[in-house]
Coordinates of C-alpha atoms in Angstrom, one line a residue:
Chain A
X24 CA 11.4 19.6 -12.8
X25 CA 8.1 21.4 -12.8
X26 CA 5.1 20.2 -14.6
X27 CA 2.3 22.4 -15.9
X28 CA -1.2 21.2 -16.5
X29 CA -4.1 23.1 -18.1
X30 CA -7.5 21.6 -17.8
X31 CA -10.8 21.7 -15.9
X32 CA -11.3 22.2 -12.2
X33 CA -14.8 21.0 -11.6
X34 CA -17.4 19.6 -9.2
X35 CA -18.6 16.1 -9.7
X36 CA -21.7 14.3 -8.6
X37 CA -21.2 10.6 -9.1
X38 CA -23.3 7.5 -8.5
X39 CA -21.8 4.0 -8.7
X40 CA -23.2 0.6 -7.6
X41 CA -21.3 1.2 -4.4
X42 CA -22.4 4.7 -3.3
X43 CA -23.0 8.3 -4.1
X44 CA -20.9 11.5 -3.9
X45 CA -22.4 14.9 -4.4
X46 CA -20.5 18.0 -5.5
X47 CA -17.1 16.6 -4.8
X48 CA -14.0 18.1 -6.3
X49 CA -13.0 16.8 -9.8
X50 CA -12.0 17.8 -13.2
X51 CA -9.1 16.8 -15.4
X52 CA -6.5 19.2 -13.9
X53 CA -7.6 18.3 -10.4
X54 CA -7.2 14.6 -10.8
X55 CA -4.0 15.1 -12.8
X56 CA -2.4 17.3 -10.2
X57 CA -3.5 15.1 -7.3
X58 CA -1.8 12.2 -9.0
X59 CA 1.3 13.9 -10.3
X60 CA 2.0 15.6 -7.0
X61 CA 3.0 12.3 -5.5
X62 CA 6.1 12.6 -7.5
X63 CA 6.7 16.3 -8.4
X64 CA 5.6 19.9 -8.1
X65 CA 2.6 20.8 -10.3
X66 CA 1.4 24.1 -11.7
X67 CA -2.3 24.3 -12.6
X68 CA -4.0 26.6 -15.0
X69 CA -7.8 26.6 -15.1
X70 CA -10.9 28.5 -14.1
X71 CA -13.5 28.1 -11.3
X72 CA -16.7 30.0 -10.4
X73 CA -17.1 32.0 -7.2
X74 CA -19.0 29.0 -5.8
X75 CA -15.9 26.7 -5.8
X76 CA -14.8 25.3 -2.4
X77 CA -11.2 26.5 -2.7
X78 CA -10.4 25.2 0.8
X79 CA -10.8 21.7 -0.5
X80 CA -7.7 22.2 -2.7
X81 CA -5.6 23.0 0.4
X82 CA -4.4 19.4 0.8
X83 CA -3.1 19.6 -2.8
X84 CA -1.3 22.9 -2.1
X85 CA 0.4 21.3 0.8
X86 CA 1.7 18.6 -1.5
X87 CA 3.2 21.2 -3.8
X88 CA 0.4 22.0 -6.3
X89 CA 0.4 25.6 -7.3
X90 CA -3.0 27.0 -8.2
X91 CA -1.8 30.5 -9.0
X92 CA -3.0 29.9 -12.6
X93 CA -6.6 29.1 -11.5
X94 CA -8.7 32.1 -12.3
X95 CA -11.8 32.8 -10.1
X96 CA -14.5 34.1 -12.4
X97 CA -18.0 35.4 -11.6
X98 CA -20.5 32.6 -12.1
X99 CA -20.8 28.9 -11.4
X100 CA -18.1 26.3 -11.6
X101 CA -18.1 23.4 -14.2
X102 CA -20.3 20.7 -12.8
X103 CA -20.6 17.1 -14.1
X104 CA -23.1 14.6 -12.9
X105 CA -22.7 11.0 -13.9
X106 CA -23.5 7.4 -13.2
X107 CA -21.8 4.0 -13.5
X108 CA -23.9 0.9 -13.6
X109 CA -22.7 -2.7 -13.5
X110 CA -20.2 -2.1 -16.3
X111 CA -17.7 0.3 -14.6
X112 CA -16.0 0.9 -17.9
X113 CA -18.9 3.1 -19.2
X114 CA -19.8 6.5 -17.6
X115 CA -23.3 7.7 -18.3
X116 CA -23.4 11.5 -18.3
X117 CA -26.6 12.8 -16.7
X118 CA -25.8 16.5 -16.6
X119 CA -23.0 18.9 -17.7
X120 CA -23.1 22.5 -16.6
X121 CA -20.1 24.3 -18.2
X122 CA -20.6 27.5 -16.2
X123 CA -17.5 29.8 -16.3
X124 CA -15.7 27.0 -18.1
X125 CA -17.6 27.9 -21.3
X126 CA -15.6 31.1 -21.6
X127 CA -12.3 29.7 -20.4
X128 CA -9.3 31.2 -22.1
X129 CA -6.1 29.9 -20.4
X130 CA -3.6 32.5 -19.3
X131 CA -0.3 31.0 -18.3
X132 CA 1.2 33.1 -15.4
X133 CA 4.8 34.3 -16.3
X134 CA 6.3 32.1 -13.6
X135 CA 4.8 29.0 -15.2
X136 CA 5.9 29.7 -18.8
X137 CA 9.2 27.8 -18.7
X138 CA 7.9 24.6 -17.3
X139 CA 9.8 21.7 -19.0
X140 CA 6.8 19.4 -18.9
X141 CA 3.4 20.4 -20.1
X142 CA 0.1 18.5 -20.0
X143 CA -2.7 19.8 -22.1
X144 CA -5.8 18.3 -20.4
X145 CA -9.0 17.6 -22.2
X146 CA -10.2 21.0 -23.4
X147 CA -10.9 22.6 -26.8
X148 CA -8.0 21.9 -29.1
X149 CA -8.0 25.6 -30.0
X150 CA -7.2 26.4 -26.4
X151 CA -4.6 23.7 -26.2
X152 CA -2.9 25.2 -29.3
X153 CA -3.2 28.7 -27.7
X154 CA -1.4 27.4 -24.5
X155 CA 1.5 26.3 -26.7
X156 CA 2.0 29.9 -27.9
X157 CA 2.4 31.0 -24.3
X158 CA 5.0 28.5 -23.1
X159 CA 8.8 28.4 -23.8
X160 CA 10.2 25.3 -25.5
X161 CA 9.1 22.6 -23.1
X162 CA 11.1 19.4 -23.0
X163 CA 7.9 17.4 -23.5
X164 CA 4.3 18.4 -24.3
X165 CA 1.5 15.8 -24.0
X166 CA -2.2 16.3 -24.7
X167 CA -5.4 14.5 -23.9
X168 CA -8.7 14.8 -25.8
X169 CA -12.2 13.3 -25.9
X170 CA -15.0 12.2 -28.3
X171 CA -16.6 15.7 -28.2
X172 CA -13.6 17.5 -29.7
X173 CA -12.8 14.7 -32.1
X174 CA -16.3 15.3 -33.6
X175 CA -16.6 19.0 -33.3
X176 CA -12.9 20.2 -33.7
X177 CA -11.3 17.6 -35.8
X178 CA -9.2 19.9 -37.9
X179 CA -7.9 21.8 -34.9
X180 CA -7.1 18.6 -33.1
X181 CA -5.1 17.2 -36.1
X182 CA -3.3 20.5 -36.2
X183 CA -2.5 20.2 -32.5
X184 CA -1.0 16.7 -33.1
X185 CA 1.7 18.4 -35.2
X186 CA 2.7 20.4 -32.1
X187 CA 2.8 17.8 -29.3
X188 CA 5.3 15.1 -28.4
X189 CA 2.8 12.7 -26.9
X190 CA -0.9 12.1 -26.7
X191 CA -2.9 10.0 -24.2
X192 CA -6.4 8.9 -25.3
X193 CA -8.6 5.9 -24.7
X194 CA -9.2 3.1 -27.2
X195 CA -12.6 4.3 -28.3
X196 CA -11.3 7.8 -28.9
X197 CA -8.3 6.4 -30.8
X198 CA -10.7 4.5 -33.1
X199 CA -13.0 7.5 -33.5
X200 CA -10.1 9.8 -34.3
X201 CA -8.4 7.5 -36.9
X202 CA -11.3 5.5 -38.2
X203 CA -9.1 2.4 -37.6
X204 CA -10.7 -0.4 -35.5
X205 CA -7.2 -1.9 -35.0
X206 CA -5.2 -0.1 -32.3
X207 CA -1.8 -0.7 -33.8
X208 CA -3.0 0.9 -37.0
X209 CA -4.7 3.7 -35.1
X210 CA -1.4 4.5 -33.3
X211 CA 0.5 4.5 -36.6
X212 CA -2.1 7.0 -38.0
X213 CA -1.7 9.3 -35.0
X214 CA 2.1 9.1 -35.1
X215 CA 2.0 10.1 -38.8
X216 CA 0.4 13.4 -37.7
X217 CA 3.2 14.3 -35.3
X218 CA 3.4 12.7 -31.9
X219 CA 6.4 10.5 -31.3
X220 CA 4.5 8.8 -28.4
X221 CA 1.0 7.5 -28.4
X222 CA -0.5 6.1 -25.3
X223 CA -3.8 4.3 -25.7
X224 CA -5.6 3.7 -22.4
X225 CA -8.0 0.7 -22.2
X226 CA -9.3 1.2 -18.6
X227 CA -9.3 -2.1 -16.8
X228 CA -7.6 -3.7 -19.8
X229 CA -4.4 -1.8 -19.4
X230 CA -2.6 0.6 -21.7
X231 CA -0.4 0.6 -24.8
X232 CA 2.5 2.9 -25.5
X233 CA 3.5 3.1 -29.1
X234 CA 6.6 4.7 -30.5
X235 CA 7.9 4.5 -34.0
X236 CA 10.1 1.5 -33.1
X237 CA 8.4 -0.2 -30.1
X238 CA 5.2 -1.2 -28.4
X239 CA 4.9 -1.4 -24.7
X240 CA 1.9 -2.8 -22.8
X241 CA 1.2 -2.0 -19.1
X242 CA -1.5 -4.1 -17.4
X243 CA -4.1 -2.5 -15.2
X244 CA -3.7 -3.6 -11.5
X245 CA -6.4 -6.3 -10.9
X246 CA -8.3 -4.7 -8.0
X247 CA -10.9 -6.6 -6.1
X248 CA -13.0 -3.5 -5.6
X249 CA -13.3 -0.7 -8.2
X250 CA -15.2 1.9 -6.4
X251 CA -15.5 4.9 -8.8
X252 CA -13.7 5.0 -12.2
X253 CA -14.0 8.9 -12.5
X254 CA -10.7 10.5 -13.1
X255 CA -8.7 7.3 -13.7
X256 CA -7.5 8.5 -17.1
X257 CA -6.3 11.9 -15.8
X258 CA -4.7 10.1 -12.8
X259 CA -2.9 7.8 -15.2
X260 CA -1.6 10.8 -17.1
X261 CA -0.5 12.4 -13.8
X262 CA 1.5 9.4 -12.8
X263 CA 3.1 9.2 -16.3
X264 CA 4.0 12.9 -16.5
X265 CA 4.9 13.0 -12.8
X266 CA 7.5 10.3 -13.3
X267 CA 9.0 12.0 -16.4
X268 CA 9.1 15.4 -14.6
X269 CA 10.7 13.8 -11.5
X270 CA 13.4 12.0 -13.4
X271 CA 13.8 14.2 -16.5
X272 CA 14.7 11.0 -18.3
X273 CA 13.1 10.4 -21.7
X274 CA 14.8 7.1 -22.6
X275 CA 12.7 4.2 -23.6
X276 CA 13.4 2.5 -20.3
X277 CA 12.2 5.6 -18.4
X278 CA 9.1 6.0 -20.6
X279 CA 8.1 2.4 -19.9
X280 CA 8.4 3.0 -16.2
X281 CA 6.4 6.2 -16.5
X282 CA 3.5 4.2 -18.1
X283 CA 3.7 1.7 -15.2
X284 CA 3.5 4.6 -12.7
X285 CA 0.6 6.0 -14.7
X286 CA -1.2 2.6 -14.5
X287 CA -0.4 2.4 -10.7
X288 CA -1.9 5.9 -10.1
X289 CA -5.0 5.1 -12.2
X290 CA -5.5 2.1 -10.0
X291 CA -5.4 4.1 -6.9
X292 CA -7.8 6.7 -8.2
X293 CA -10.6 4.3 -8.6
X294 CA -10.5 3.0 -5.0
X295 CA -12.4 5.9 -3.5
X296 CA -14.5 8.8 -4.7
X297 CA -13.0 12.1 -6.0
X298 CA -9.3 12.5 -5.1
X299 CA -9.6 10.9 -1.7
X300 CA -7.4 7.9 -2.4
X301 CA -4.9 9.9 -4.4
X302 CA -4.3 12.1 -1.3
X303 CA -3.4 9.1 0.7
X304 CA -0.8 7.8 -1.7
X305 CA 2.9 8.5 -1.1
X306 CA 6.1 7.6 -3.0
X307 CA 6.5 4.4 -1.1
X308 CA 3.0 3.1 -1.9
X309 CA 3.4 4.1 -5.5
X310 CA 6.7 2.2 -5.8
X311 CA 5.0 -0.8 -4.1
X312 CA 2.2 -0.9 -6.6
X313 CA 4.7 -0.5 -9.5
X314 CA 6.5 -3.6 -8.0
X315 CA 3.2 -5.5 -7.9
X316 CA 2.6 -4.7 -11.6
X317 CA 6.1 -6.0 -12.3
X318 CA 5.3 -9.3 -10.6
X319 CA 2.0 -9.4 -12.4
X320 CA 3.6 -9.7 -15.9
X321 CA 7.0 -11.1 -15.0
X322 CA 8.1 -14.4 -16.7
X323 CA 11.5 -15.8 -17.6
X324 CA 12.1 -16.9 -21.1
X325 CA 12.9 -20.5 -21.9
X326 CA 16.5 -21.3 -22.4
X327 CA 16.9 -22.4 -26.0
Chain B
X25 CA 4.6 -36.6 -22.3
X26 CA 1.4 -37.2 -24.2
X27 CA -1.6 -34.9 -24.1
X28 CA -5.2 -36.1 -24.4
X29 CA -8.0 -33.9 -25.6
X30 CA -11.7 -34.6 -25.7
X31 CA -13.9 -32.2 -27.7
X32 CA -15.6 -31.4 -30.9
X33 CA -14.3 -32.1 -34.4
X34 CA -16.5 -29.9 -36.6
X35 CA -17.0 -28.0 -39.8
X36 CA -17.1 -24.2 -39.7
X37 CA -18.6 -21.7 -42.0
X38 CA -17.3 -18.3 -41.0
X39 CA -17.8 -14.8 -42.3
X40 CA -15.5 -11.9 -41.1
X41 CA -15.1 -8.4 -42.4
X42 CA -12.1 -9.8 -44.3
X43 CA -13.5 -12.8 -46.1
X44 CA -15.6 -16.0 -46.0
X45 CA -14.7 -19.6 -45.4
X46 CA -17.2 -22.4 -46.1
X47 CA -17.2 -25.8 -44.4
X48 CA -13.6 -25.6 -43.2
X49 CA -12.3 -27.9 -40.4
X50 CA -12.9 -26.6 -36.9
X51 CA -14.1 -27.6 -33.5
X52 CA -12.5 -27.4 -30.1
X53 CA -10.4 -30.6 -30.3
X54 CA -9.2 -29.7 -33.8
X55 CA -8.0 -26.2 -32.9
X56 CA -6.5 -27.5 -29.6
X57 CA -4.6 -30.3 -31.3
X58 CA -3.4 -28.1 -34.2
X59 CA -2.0 -25.7 -31.6
X60 CA -0.6 -28.2 -29.0
X61 CA 1.1 -30.3 -31.7
X62 CA 3.7 -27.6 -32.3
X63 CA 5.1 -28.7 -29.0
X64 CA 4.0 -32.3 -28.2
X65 CA 2.2 -35.4 -29.3
X66 CA -1.6 -35.2 -29.0
X67 CA -4.3 -37.8 -28.7
X68 CA -7.8 -36.8 -29.8
X69 CA -11.2 -38.2 -28.7
X70 CA -14.3 -37.0 -30.5
X71 CA -16.9 -38.0 -33.1
X72 CA -17.5 -37.1 -36.7
X73 CA -20.2 -38.0 -39.3
X74 CA -19.6 -40.0 -42.4
X75 CA -19.4 -36.7 -44.3
X76 CA -16.2 -35.5 -42.6
X77 CA -13.2 -34.8 -44.9
X78 CA -10.8 -37.0 -42.9
X79 CA -8.0 -36.2 -45.5
X80 CA -7.9 -32.7 -44.2
X81 CA -6.7 -34.0 -40.8
X82 CA -3.7 -35.6 -42.5
X83 CA -1.3 -32.6 -41.9
X84 CA -2.1 -32.9 -38.2
X85 CA -1.4 -36.6 -38.2
X86 CA 2.0 -35.8 -39.8
X87 CA 2.7 -33.5 -36.8
X88 CA 2.0 -36.2 -34.3
X89 CA -1.8 -35.9 -33.7
X90 CA -3.4 -39.3 -33.1
X91 CA -7.0 -39.5 -34.2
X92 CA -7.5 -43.1 -33.1
X93 CA -10.1 -41.8 -30.6
X94 CA -12.3 -40.1 -33.2
X95 CA -15.3 -42.2 -33.9
X96 CA -16.9 -42.1 -37.4
X97 CA -20.6 -42.3 -36.8
X98 CA -23.5 -42.6 -39.3
X99 CA -24.9 -39.2 -39.9
X100 CA -23.7 -35.6 -40.4
X101 CA -20.8 -33.9 -38.6
X102 CA -21.2 -31.0 -36.2
X103 CA -21.5 -27.9 -38.2
X104 CA -21.3 -24.3 -37.0
X105 CA -22.0 -21.2 -39.0
X106 CA -21.0 -17.8 -37.6
X107 CA -20.2 -14.2 -38.4
X108 CA -18.0 -11.5 -36.9
X109 CA -18.7 -7.9 -37.6
X110 CA -16.7 -4.9 -36.8
X111 CA -16.1 -6.0 -33.2
X112 CA -14.1 -9.1 -33.6
X113 CA -14.5 -10.0 -30.0
X114 CA -18.1 -11.1 -30.5
X115 CA -19.1 -14.1 -32.6
X116 CA -22.6 -14.2 -33.8
X117 CA -23.9 -17.8 -34.2
X118 CA -26.1 -18.1 -37.3
X119 CA -26.6 -21.9 -37.3
X120 CA -25.6 -24.9 -35.2
X121 CA -26.2 -28.4 -36.5
X122 CA -25.1 -30.9 -33.8
X123 CA -25.5 -34.0 -36.1
X124 CA -23.7 -37.0 -34.7
X125 CA -22.3 -34.8 -31.9
X126 CA -25.7 -34.8 -30.1
X127 CA -25.2 -38.5 -29.2
X128 CA -21.5 -38.2 -28.5
X129 CA -20.3 -40.4 -25.6
X130 CA -16.5 -40.3 -25.4
X131 CA -14.8 -43.6 -25.3
X132 CA -11.1 -43.3 -24.4
X133 CA -9.1 -46.0 -26.3
X134 CA -7.0 -48.1 -23.9
X135 CA -3.7 -46.7 -25.3
X136 CA -4.9 -43.2 -24.4
X137 CA -5.9 -43.8 -20.8
X138 CA -2.6 -43.1 -19.1
X139 CA -2.0 -39.7 -20.7
X140 CA -0.4 -37.5 -18.0
X141 CA -2.0 -34.4 -19.4
X142 CA -5.8 -34.2 -20.2
X143 CA -7.8 -31.4 -21.6
X144 CA -11.6 -31.6 -21.5
X145 CA -12.7 -29.4 -24.3
X146 CA -16.0 -27.6 -24.2
X147 CA -18.6 -30.4 -24.1
X148 CA -21.4 -31.4 -21.7
X149 CA -19.9 -31.4 -18.2
X150 CA -21.5 -34.8 -17.7
X151 CA -19.4 -36.2 -20.5
X152 CA -16.3 -34.4 -19.1
X153 CA -16.9 -36.1 -15.8
X154 CA -17.4 -39.4 -17.5
X155 CA -14.0 -39.0 -19.3
X156 CA -12.4 -38.7 -15.9
X157 CA -13.7 -42.1 -14.9
X158 CA -11.9 -43.6 -17.9
X159 CA -8.4 -42.1 -17.4
X160 CA -5.7 -43.1 -15.0
X161 CA -4.5 -40.5 -12.5
X162 CA -3.3 -37.8 -14.9
X163 CA -0.7 -35.3 -13.7
X164 CA -2.9 -32.4 -14.7
X165 CA -6.5 -32.2 -15.9
X166 CA -7.8 -28.9 -17.3
X167 CA -11.3 -28.2 -18.6
X168 CA -13.0 -25.6 -20.7
X169 CA -16.7 -24.7 -20.8
X170 CA -19.2 -22.2 -22.3
X171 CA -22.3 -20.2 -21.5
X172 CA -24.7 -22.9 -22.7
X173 CA -23.4 -25.5 -20.1
X174 CA -23.2 -22.8 -17.3
X175 CA -26.9 -22.2 -17.9
X176 CA -28.2 -25.7 -18.5
X177 CA -25.8 -27.9 -16.5
X178 CA -24.7 -25.7 -13.6
X179 CA -24.7 -28.4 -10.9
X180 CA -22.7 -30.9 -13.1
X181 CA -20.3 -28.2 -14.0
X182 CA -19.7 -27.3 -10.3
X183 CA -19.2 -31.0 -9.6
X184 CA -16.7 -31.1 -12.4
X185 CA -14.7 -28.3 -10.8
X186 CA -14.1 -30.5 -7.8
X187 CA -12.3 -33.0 -10.1
X188 CA -10.0 -30.8 -12.3
X189 CA -6.7 -29.0 -11.6
X190 CA -7.3 -26.1 -13.9
X191 CA -10.0 -24.4 -15.9
X192 CA -9.8 -22.1 -18.9
X193 CA -12.8 -19.9 -19.6
X194 CA -13.4 -16.4 -20.9
X195 CA -14.3 -13.3 -18.9
X196 CA -18.0 -13.4 -19.7
X197 CA -18.2 -17.1 -18.8
X198 CA -16.3 -16.5 -15.5
X199 CA -18.8 -13.7 -14.6
X200 CA -21.8 -15.8 -15.6
X201 CA -20.6 -18.9 -13.7
X202 CA -19.8 -17.0 -10.5
X203 CA -22.2 -14.1 -10.5
X204 CA -19.1 -11.8 -9.7
X205 CA -18.5 -8.9 -12.1
X206 CA -15.0 -8.6 -10.7
X207 CA -12.6 -11.1 -12.2
X208 CA -10.4 -11.4 -9.1
X209 CA -13.4 -12.4 -7.0
X210 CA -14.7 -14.6 -9.8
X211 CA -11.4 -16.5 -9.8
X212 CA -11.5 -16.9 -6.0
X213 CA -15.0 -18.3 -6.3
X214 CA -13.9 -20.9 -8.8
X215 CA -10.9 -21.9 -6.8
X216 CA -13.1 -22.4 -3.8
X217 CA -14.8 -25.2 -5.8
X218 CA -11.7 -27.1 -6.6
X219 CA -9.3 -25.9 -9.4
X220 CA -5.9 -24.7 -8.1
X221 CA -5.5 -22.8 -11.4
X222 CA -8.0 -20.5 -13.1
X223 CA -7.2 -19.0 -16.4
X224 CA -9.5 -16.2 -17.5
X225 CA -9.2 -15.4 -21.2
X226 CA -10.1 -11.9 -22.3
X227 CA -9.5 -12.2 -26.1
X228 CA -7.6 -9.2 -27.5
X229 CA -7.2 -8.0 -23.9
X230 CA -5.0 -10.8 -22.8
X231 CA -5.4 -13.5 -20.1
X232 CA -5.1 -13.8 -16.3
X233 CA -3.9 -16.9 -14.5
X234 CA -4.9 -17.1 -10.9
X235 CA -3.5 -19.4 -8.3
X236 CA -4.2 -19.3 -4.5
X237 CA -1.1 -17.2 -4.0
X238 CA -0.4 -15.4 -7.2
X239 CA -1.9 -13.6 -10.2
X240 CA -0.2 -13.6 -13.6
X241 CA -1.2 -11.5 -16.6
X242 CA -0.3 -12.4 -20.2
X243 CA -0.9 -9.7 -22.8
X244 CA -2.4 -10.6 -26.2
X245 CA 0.0 -10.0 -29.0
X246 CA -1.0 -6.7 -30.7
X247 CA -1.6 -7.8 -34.3
X248 CA -2.2 -5.3 -37.1
X249 CA -4.6 -7.7 -38.8
X250 CA -6.9 -10.1 -36.9
X251 CA -8.4 -12.1 -39.7
X252 CA -10.7 -14.7 -38.0
X253 CA -11.0 -15.1 -34.2
X254 CA -12.6 -18.6 -34.4
X255 CA -10.7 -21.1 -32.4
X256 CA -8.4 -18.6 -30.6
X257 CA -9.5 -19.8 -27.1
X258 CA -8.9 -23.5 -28.0
X259 CA -5.5 -22.6 -29.6
X260 CA -4.6 -20.7 -26.4
X261 CA -5.4 -23.8 -24.4
X262 CA -3.4 -25.9 -26.8
X263 CA -0.3 -23.7 -26.4
X264 CA -0.7 -23.8 -22.6
X265 CA -1.2 -27.5 -22.3
X266 CA 1.3 -28.3 -25.0
X267 CA 4.0 -26.4 -23.1
X268 CA 3.2 -28.2 -19.8
X269 CA 3.1 -31.6 -21.6
X270 CA 6.4 -30.9 -23.3
X271 CA 8.3 -29.9 -20.2
X272 CA 6.4 -31.8 -17.5
X273 CA 7.2 -28.9 -15.2
X274 CA 4.3 -27.5 -13.1
X275 CA 6.3 -24.9 -11.2
X276 CA 4.9 -21.3 -11.1
X277 CA 7.7 -20.2 -13.5
X278 CA 6.7 -22.9 -15.9
X279 CA 3.0 -22.2 -15.6
X280 CA 3.6 -18.6 -16.4
X281 CA 5.6 -19.5 -19.6
X282 CA 2.8 -21.9 -20.5
X283 CA 0.3 -19.0 -20.4
X284 CA 2.6 -17.0 -22.6
X285 CA 2.8 -19.9 -25.1
X286 CA -1.0 -20.1 -25.0
X287 CA -1.3 -16.4 -25.8
X288 CA 1.2 -16.8 -28.6
X289 CA -0.7 -19.7 -30.2
X290 CA -4.0 -17.8 -29.8
X291 CA -2.4 -14.9 -31.7
X292 CA -1.3 -17.2 -34.5
X293 CA -4.7 -18.8 -34.8
X294 CA -6.5 -15.6 -35.7
X295 CA -4.2 -14.7 -38.5
X296 CA -5.9 -17.0 -41.0
X297 CA -9.1 -19.1 -41.4
X298 CA -9.5 -22.5 -39.8
X299 CA -6.2 -24.1 -38.7
X300 CA -4.3 -22.7 -41.7
X301 CA -1.9 -20.5 -39.8
X302 CA -1.4 -23.0 -36.9
X303 CA -0.2 -25.5 -39.5
X304 CA 2.6 -23.1 -40.5
X305 CA 3.9 -22.5 -37.0
X306 CA 7.0 -24.3 -35.8
X307 CA 8.8 -24.3 -32.5
X308 CA 11.1 -21.5 -33.7
X309 CA 8.2 -19.2 -34.6
X310 CA 6.5 -19.9 -31.4
X311 CA 9.6 -19.1 -29.3
X312 CA 10.0 -15.9 -31.3
X313 CA 6.5 -14.7 -30.6
X314 CA 6.9 -15.6 -26.9
X315 CA 10.1 -13.4 -27.0
X316 CA 8.0 -10.6 -28.6
X317 CA 5.5 -10.9 -25.7
X318 CA 8.4 -10.7 -23.3
X319 CA 9.6 -7.4 -24.9
X320 CA 6.0 -6.1 -24.9
X321 CA 5.7 -6.0 -21.1
X322 CA 9.3 -5.8 -20.0
X323 CA 10.3 -2.9 -17.8
X324 CA 13.1 -2.5 -15.2
X325 CA 12.1 -1.4 -11.8
X326 CA 13.5 1.9 -10.5
X327 CA 16.4 1.5 -8.1
X328 CA 15.3 2.8 -4.7

């Protein structure tokens, strides 16, 4: 089943303790689609400037990512420049140039409007709400967000929560949104506003999935070398939504596996700059990493 | 099988966002034995001053904790005063009075010397080494440590590593000891110095157990209310060692369950001040929490 993502298609310049990358492809929709396309076809809606190296998206097109919804506007593409120091959990933003992204108004092409799975990447919640008026009864809608929108567009974001089935956000964002330091309480607060499914990502510390009746925890894969954390969260979301779109199964057992596939894709993303590692991953490697995650937490209960 | 612990028996004054406790019983050996005694008999070696409220240890004696190795010395008991603010992962030490603990020289009573399981709580590594000269070929020796000893007694600590089977320490301590930011590499460094088993505790983010051929991850139980984190690490160690002493089984499957029992006991410890919650826990409650941890991470792999 097809999977629609709306988000940023950007150019990143990143510095980590292990190297530098300058003007490489990035953005939430790019990482998401690079990740999800390991499992399913992806349709992207976004905007780039006339300076964007479209040829670098070719490998994704080959994998079944459809960029027909990416508008080419006059002007410069969204650029982000950031740095990670010793603590790879914290990105330091050095520069943000919104460029054509500052006037982004998502237009969903007619052939994308009946996508059963929709992911609203981290953009203005007013635009995320607007996307929902353009699509036809998806089977599952999930959204992401960030500190900037929680601060500047709180009312719109809370309104959005009433219209999505699921949300992915990180622990800091969950605390900021809900004013609850405790993540169990934060998830309950968010669920009370609408979403049946709350996924709280904790980077190297794994991720929780909360539903009204259950809690699931997926560990992060313990890598020896984390090279560049950029895009890990969007890659997680891509693995999660990709699994659901591939199987069409929304049972608890399937949702749990989807979170594991999200964790696995997040762990691949950080092994190289940009989407380089994601482009190498195939279904077999993904299944192998999911099996490693299974081994990582497996234990047999004591017989009473 | 009996379990020997050597460590501090102290008085804590703690302030958390949820309340205050003044001069309550604490210390590494106290938390450890309160936790381990849910599963097995415990023998304690330590020292207290003549001001220590020995009657408050009575409930532990009733549970099978033997304090015959706790010396009563002239002077004041070890007192710690600390505070936790919003971030319950970080203890702020306000005062430390070592008192009689500053001259502590552990003397293992003859009847304790053949304990098959030995836990060297967080004391001077020179004293931990000295304890090992007094005991007879235990089946398993584990140690704990802290930043203070890593800084001031590095050589002794590294020497100690050559004489223990297992070590429990937190993520910050593992990084400080090994100068590796990455925990997988940190664990490998520690194993290269001797221990076959390295347990890295990450507080609310769970715990890793590394062996030469495997990695296991145990989540922390997602509590709605964390009341006081003091003693969580020692309670974890008590649950872990208590399980091993109860079963005598050192297989990988058993070690994994032991880590889960450690995580479960750590989660109980933080629900009330001092050892109050630990004293309420029985074998049934412990098994139930272990079952909850099983559900928390359980997922079925996809059929290929």
